[in-house]
């Protein structure tokens, strides 16, 4: 983009000390919201380019409305009729928020805290400058994720590379309405995480089964490295998701078992502790049932174990223990996820250079939450134990590398309206995970239903189109790094356009998400095409029926005709 | 010729006294000095002509307000005090809206030169009005419109409306563009004073 000609001239300071306004005819329609502009200023004896972002645009001189009355008559013709011979009759006042000049040593912008003098020429920022200063990491560097390019410039002119180190320590959130492209963006991020320069250990919680296509990374030449590296993609189908019953916490059990009375809660708690004491860490469901009965005996103290056992053997619904056991059986014994011995090994789920997709699309909602809570808890415990050298190589809890977990439909795991088992562990990871190398990425289409604390602790935000006002307000409340001016853009963003803000970029940017290298797996069903297809198939079947010989039947037509 | 300049109130604001009965062979009819009529006023030799438009008419009667009795009948006054009868005159206000160069090239806006006292004022015919308003490209121009609107007279918009109407007849090819201006002026003149918005 050429920047030889000034875009406009500074009018004066704006509403706050770090804002200014300039006047421009904007012949080239450049001064759009989110565009970056610069002016030169002397800072400590050196000329610095002070970068600013356009936050508003207001017409200050326009032709009268009456001149626009006839669509067939250009308003300029009417202006010329009455003797106006000037050019650039439209003038705009452009509001700019000052970001400052980029200090490579600090890796951040330094705000001069002084608006430009009136009359200072304002230029469109050079693309080269933006490419250097907007992204925290250079494209191609380890830890850089090329997610797209600056929206206000031609495609690929100003690449936006986010800092994966910031994401994997301070978490991220991808927020968008349905169909705005959040899964697509997540796919781009995963591609970058699995690129040979990053080789991350990634787990995707996939409640809709839409990340299958990531397996293409294994064969993609873009992902192959000269040292033989190729990313591994492990899809874990719903049938293969296993959680060992004894890895459930008392909280998980209470959450899973429906309609527990106060006494049942008490019995369950006693039984849980008893099972741990008596059978060790890895108890079975049968042992847990025994523990429930024993807990009932301890509490009631009225029957001998023999009497109790006899009563229970005759009637499973006997007493509180019977009711608890009935609930345990109905929820856990019939479940294809919970079992006595098998749990998904952490080493299978998390490995550098491996992306594991945990598909939960046929799993009950509560079970999904418990599965996620259990996995995250195990992950955090393993990383803590490894960090504190409490486990060694060979131990199932040994995980000597950071891990990143991407959670789709995050509002189901940390809703604003309830405190679920998964909310608690998510909050723990969001506040303490960085110390041990576990980070999460939350993807949600309903930020209004996502816990505000959880959202506010994701320090990098990818915000795509959001139309719902409740969701917009939640984003405005929880996401401090995005200015109001950018949030105003939310309803107007198109598919694949995102606001990226927070720790992984130097300043909030409007980004055009790059094209995925793998196919997008979350395409909607083309219902009309499928209907037509069915009709065509149906007509064929109808044709076969019409030309088929009459079937022989004792009460059939042939028989009747004969009689 | 329908009169002569007798004074000016400003650089572009002239007062013309219309010839009365007995001053010229054929006195002008009211249609000759109607509201919105374009006139030309010769400048000194070699400087072309001023072009103006009549924006006001005043009937001057010095006797108005003199309530004292006059002994002589009107028929006698023509004999004994003819100058008294001549004092009853029609004055028209002319605002200069441009110039015609000696070669006929029109220029709209405030003319740099002023007319002289007693200069004769001539009504412009349709061809002359056309020539004054035609652009080199064959279009129509009214470059003096802001000047007229700036007069501050309540009649200014109506004057422009009158001019636009006339130009609409003279420049049929430009009627659409003129219509936009006419509609805007009509709205401002008719609805604006009653509180109509832009």
Coordinates of N, CA, C and O in Angstrom, one line a residue, chain A residues 207-297:
Chain A
X207 N -17.3 -32.4 21.0 CA -18.6 -33.0 21.3 C -19.4 -33.2 20.0 O -20.5 -33.8 20.1
X208 N -19.0 -32.7 18.9 CA -19.8 -32.8 17.7 C -19.1 -33.7 16.6 O -19.6 -33.9 15.6
X209 N -17.9 -34.2 16.9 CA -17.2 -35.1 16.0 C -16.9 -34.4 14.7 O -17.2 -34.9 13.6
X210 N -16.4 -33.1 14.7 CA -16.2 -32.4 13.5 C -14.7 -32.1 13.2 O -14.4 -31.3 12.4
X211 N -13.8 -32.8 14.0 CA -12.4 -32.5 13.7 C -11.7 -33.7 13.1 O -10.5 -33.9 13.1
X212 N -12.5 -34.6 12.5 CA -12.0 -35.8 11.8 C -10.9 -35.5 10.7 O -9.9 -36.1 10.6
X213 N -11.2 -34.3 10.0 CA -10.4 -34.0 8.9 C -9.0 -33.7 9.2 O -8.1 -33.6 8.4
X214 N -8.7 -33.4 10.5 CA -7.4 -33.1 10.9 C -6.4 -34.2 10.7 O -5.2 -34.0 10.6
X215 N -6.9 -35.4 10.4 CA -6.1 -36.6 10.1 C -5.3 -36.3 8.9 O -4.2 -36.9 8.6
X216 N -5.8 -35.4 8.0 CA -5.1 -35.1 6.8 C -3.7 -34.5 7.0 O -2.9 -34.5 6.1
X217 N -3.5 -34.0 8.3 CA -2.2 -33.4 8.6 C -1.1 -34.5 8.5 O 0.0 -34.2 8.2
X218 N -1.5 -35.7 8.8 CA -0.5 -36.8 8.8 C 0.2 -37.0 7.5 O 1.3 -37.4 7.4
X219 N -0.6 -36.7 6.4 CA -0.1 -37.0 5.1 C 0.3 -35.7 4.4 O 0.9 -35.7 3.3
X220 N -0.1 -34.5 5.0 CA 0.2 -33.2 4.3 C 1.7 -32.9 4.2 O 2.4 -33.0 5.2
X221 N 2.1 -32.5 3.1 CA 3.5 -32.3 2.9 C 4.0 -31.0 3.7 O 5.1 -30.8 4.0
X222 N 3.0 -30.1 3.9 CA 3.3 -28.9 4.7 C 3.7 -29.2 6.1 O 4.3 -28.4 6.8
X223 N 3.3 -30.4 6.6 CA 3.5 -30.7 8.0 C 4.7 -31.6 8.1 O 5.0 -32.0 9.3
X224 N 5.3 -32.0 7.0 CA 6.5 -32.9 7.1 C 7.8 -32.1 7.3 O 7.9 -31.0 6.7
X225 N 8.7 -32.6 8.2 CA 9.9 -32.0 8.4 C 11.1 -32.9 7.9 O 10.9 -34.1 7.8
X226 N 12.2 -32.2 7.5 CA 13.3 -33.0 7.0 C 13.8 -34.1 8.0 O 14.4 -35.1 7.6
X227 N 13.6 -33.9 9.3 CA 14.0 -34.8 10.3 C 13.1 -36.0 10.5 O 13.2 -36.8 11.3
X228 N 12.1 -36.1 9.6 CA 11.2 -37.2 9.6 C 9.9 -37.0 10.4 O 9.0 -37.8 10.5
X229 N 9.8 -35.8 11.0 CA 8.6 -35.5 11.8 C 7.4 -35.4 10.9 O 7.4 -34.8 9.8
X230 N 6.4 -36.0 11.4 CA 5.0 -35.8 10.8 C 4.1 -35.8 12.0 O 4.2 -36.6 12.9
X231 N 3.1 -34.9 12.0 CA 2.2 -34.9 13.2 C 1.3 -36.2 13.2 O 1.0 -36.7 12.2
X232 N 1.1 -36.7 14.4 CA 0.2 -37.8 14.5 C -1.2 -37.3 15.0 O -1.3 -36.4 15.8
X233 N -2.2 -37.8 14.4 CA -3.6 -37.4 14.8 C -4.3 -38.7 15.2 O -4.4 -39.7 14.5
X234 N -4.7 -38.7 16.5 CA -5.4 -39.9 17.0 C -6.8 -39.5 17.3 O -7.1 -38.6 18.1
X235 N -7.7 -40.1 16.6 CA -9.2 -39.9 16.8 C -9.7 -40.9 17.8 O -9.6 -42.1 17.5
X236 N -10.2 -40.5 18.9 CA -10.7 -41.5 19.9 C -12.2 -41.4 19.7 O -12.9 -40.4 20.1
X237 N -12.8 -42.5 19.2 CA -14.3 -42.5 19.0 C -15.0 -42.6 20.3 O -14.4 -43.1 21.3
X238 N -16.3 -42.3 20.3 CA -17.0 -42.3 21.6 C -17.0 -43.7 22.3 O -16.9 -43.8 23.5
X239 N -16.9 -44.8 21.5 CA -16.9 -46.1 22.0 C -15.6 -46.4 22.7 O -15.5 -47.3 23.6
X240 N -14.5 -45.7 22.4 CA -13.2 -45.9 23.0 C -12.9 -45.0 24.2 O -11.9 -45.1 24.7
X241 N -13.9 -44.1 24.5 CA -13.6 -43.2 25.6 C -13.9 -44.0 26.9 O -15.0 -44.6 27.1
X242 N -12.9 -44.2 27.7 CA -13.0 -45.0 28.9 C -12.5 -44.1 30.1 O -11.5 -43.4 30.0
X243 N -13.3 -44.3 31.2 CA -12.9 -43.6 32.4 C -13.0 -44.6 33.5 O -14.1 -45.3 33.7
X244 N -11.9 -44.9 34.2 CA -12.0 -45.8 35.3 C -12.8 -45.3 36.5 O -12.6 -44.1 36.9
X245 N -13.8 -46.1 37.0 CA -14.7 -45.6 38.0 C -14.0 -45.0 39.2 O -14.4 -44.0 39.7
X246 N -12.9 -45.6 39.6 CA -12.2 -45.2 40.8 C -11.5 -43.9 40.6 O -11.0 -43.3 41.6
X247 N -11.4 -43.4 39.3 CA -10.8 -42.1 39.1 C -11.8 -41.0 39.3 O -11.4 -39.8 39.3
X248 N -13.0 -41.3 39.5 CA -14.1 -40.3 39.8 C -13.9 -39.8 41.2 O -13.6 -40.6 42.1
X249 N -14.1 -38.5 41.4 CA -14.1 -38.0 42.7 C -15.5 -38.1 43.3 O -16.4 -38.4 42.6
X250 N -15.5 -37.8 44.6 CA -16.8 -37.9 45.3 C -17.8 -36.8 44.6 O -19.0 -37.1 44.4
X251 N -17.2 -35.7 44.3 CA -18.0 -34.7 43.6 C -18.5 -35.2 42.2 O -19.7 -34.9 41.9
X252 N -17.7 -35.9 41.5 CA -18.1 -36.5 40.2 C -19.3 -37.4 40.4 O -20.3 -37.4 39.7
X253 N -19.1 -38.3 41.4 CA -20.2 -39.3 41.7 C -21.5 -38.6 42.1 O -22.6 -38.9 41.6
X254 N -21.4 -37.6 43.0 CA -22.6 -36.8 43.4 C -23.2 -36.2 42.2 O -24.5 -36.0 42.1
X255 N -22.4 -35.7 41.3 CA -23.0 -35.0 40.1 C -23.6 -36.0 39.1 O -24.7 -35.7 38.5
X256 N -23.0 -37.2 39.1 CA -23.5 -38.2 38.1 C -24.8 -38.9 38.6 O -25.7 -39.2 37.8
X257 N -24.9 -39.1 39.9 CA -26.0 -39.8 40.4 C -27.2 -38.9 40.6 O -27.1 -37.9 41.3
X258 N -28.4 -39.2 40.1 CA -29.5 -38.3 40.1 C -30.3 -38.3 41.4 O -30.3 -39.3 42.1
X259 N -30.8 -37.2 41.8 CA -31.8 -37.0 42.9 C -31.3 -37.7 44.2 O -32.1 -38.5 44.8
X260 N -30.2 -37.4 44.7 CA -29.7 -37.9 46.0 C -30.3 -37.1 47.1 O -30.3 -35.9 47.1
X261 N -30.8 -37.8 48.1 CA -31.3 -37.1 49.3 C -30.1 -36.8 50.2 O -29.0 -37.2 49.9
X262 N -30.4 -36.0 51.3 CA -29.3 -35.7 52.2 C -28.6 -36.9 52.8 O -27.4 -37.0 52.9
X263 N -29.4 -37.9 53.1 CA -28.9 -39.1 53.7 C -28.1 -39.9 52.7 O -27.0 -40.4 53.0
X264 N -28.6 -39.9 51.5 CA -27.8 -40.6 50.4 C -26.5 -40.0 50.2 O -25.5 -40.6 50.0
X265 N -26.5 -38.6 50.2 CA -25.2 -37.9 50.1 C -24.2 -38.4 51.2 O -23.0 -38.6 50.9
X266 N -24.8 -38.5 52.4 CA -23.9 -38.8 53.5 C -23.4 -40.3 53.3 O -22.2 -40.5 53.5
X267 N -24.3 -41.2 53.0 CA -23.9 -42.6 52.8 C -22.9 -42.7 51.7 O -21.8 -43.4 51.8
X268 N -23.1 -41.9 50.6 CA -22.2 -42.0 49.5 C -20.8 -41.5 49.9 O -19.8 -42.1 49.5
X269 N -20.8 -40.4 50.6 CA -19.5 -39.9 51.1 C -18.7 -40.9 52.0 O -17.5 -41.1 51.8
X270 N -19.5 -41.5 52.9 CA -18.8 -42.5 53.8 C -18.3 -43.7 53.0 O -17.2 -44.1 53.2
X271 N -19.2 -44.1 52.0 CA -18.8 -45.2 51.2 C -17.6 -44.9 50.3 O -16.7 -45.7 50.1
X272 N -17.5 -43.7 49.8 CA -16.4 -43.3 49.0 C -15.1 -43.4 49.8 O -14.0 -43.9 49.3
X273 N -15.1 -42.8 50.9 CA -13.9 -42.8 51.8 C -13.5 -44.2 52.2 O -12.4 -44.6 52.2
X274 N -14.6 -45.0 52.5 CA -14.4 -46.4 52.9 C -13.7 -47.2 51.8 O -12.7 -48.0 52.0
X275 N -14.2 -47.0 50.6 CA -13.7 -47.7 49.4 C -12.2 -47.4 49.2 O -11.4 -48.3 48.9
X276 N -11.9 -46.1 49.4 CA -10.5 -45.7 49.2 C -9.6 -46.3 50.3 O -8.5 -46.8 50.0
X277 N -10.1 -46.3 51.5 CA -9.3 -46.9 52.6 C -9.1 -48.4 52.4 O -8.1 -48.9 52.6
X278 N -10.2 -49.0 52.1 CA -10.2 -50.5 52.1 C -9.7 -51.1 50.9 O -9.0 -52.1 51.0
X279 N -9.9 -50.5 49.7 CA -9.5 -51.2 48.5 C -8.5 -50.5 47.7 O -8.1 -50.8 46.6
X280 N -8.0 -49.4 48.3 CA -6.9 -48.6 47.6 C -7.4 -47.7 46.6 O -8.6 -47.5 46.5
X281 N -6.5 -47.2 45.7 CA -6.9 -46.2 44.7 C -7.8 -46.7 43.6 O -8.6 -46.0 43.1
X282 N -7.5 -48.0 43.3 CA -8.2 -48.6 42.1 C -9.3 -49.6 42.6 O -9.1 -50.8 42.4
X283 N -10.4 -49.1 43.1 CA -11.5 -50.0 43.5 C -12.4 -50.2 42.3 O -12.4 -49.5 41.4
X284 N -13.2 -51.3 42.5 CA -14.1 -51.7 41.4 C -15.5 -51.3 41.8 O -15.7 -50.9 43.0
X285 N -16.4 -51.4 40.9 CA -17.8 -51.0 41.2 C -18.4 -51.9 42.2 O -19.1 -51.5 43.1
X286 N -18.1 -53.2 42.1 CA -18.6 -54.2 43.1 C -18.1 -53.8 44.5 O -18.8 -53.9 45.4
X287 N -16.8 -53.5 44.5 CA -16.2 -53.1 45.8 C -16.9 -51.8 46.3 O -17.1 -51.7 47.5
X288 N -17.2 -50.9 45.5 CA -17.9 -49.7 45.9 C -19.2 -50.0 46.5 O -19.7 -49.4 47.5
X289 N -19.9 -50.9 45.8 CA -21.3 -51.3 46.3 C -21.1 -51.9 47.7 O -22.0 -51.6 48.6
X290 N -20.1 -52.7 47.9 CA -19.9 -53.3 49.2 C -19.6 -52.2 50.2 O -20.1 -52.2 51.4
X291 N -18.9 -51.2 49.8 CA -18.6 -50.0 50.7 C -19.8 -49.3 51.0 O -20.0 -48.8 52.1
X292 N -20.7 -49.2 50.1 CA -22.0 -48.5 50.3 C -22.8 -49.2 51.4 O -23.3 -48.6 52.4
X293 N -22.8 -50.5 51.3 CA -23.5 -51.3 52.3 C -22.9 -51.2 53.7 O -23.5 -51.0 54.7
X294 N -21.6 -51.2 53.7 CA -20.9 -51.1 55.0 C -21.1 -49.7 55.6 O -21.3 -49.6 56.8
X295 N -21.1 -48.7 54.7 CA -21.3 -47.3 55.2 C -22.7 -47.3 55.8 O -22.9 -46.6 56.9
X296 N -23.7 -47.9 55.2 CA -25.1 -47.9 55.7 C -25.1 -48.6 57.1 O -25.7 -48.1 58.0
X297 N -24.3 -49.7 57.2 CA -24.3 -50.4 58.5 C -23.7 -49.5 59.5 O -24.1 -49.4 60.7

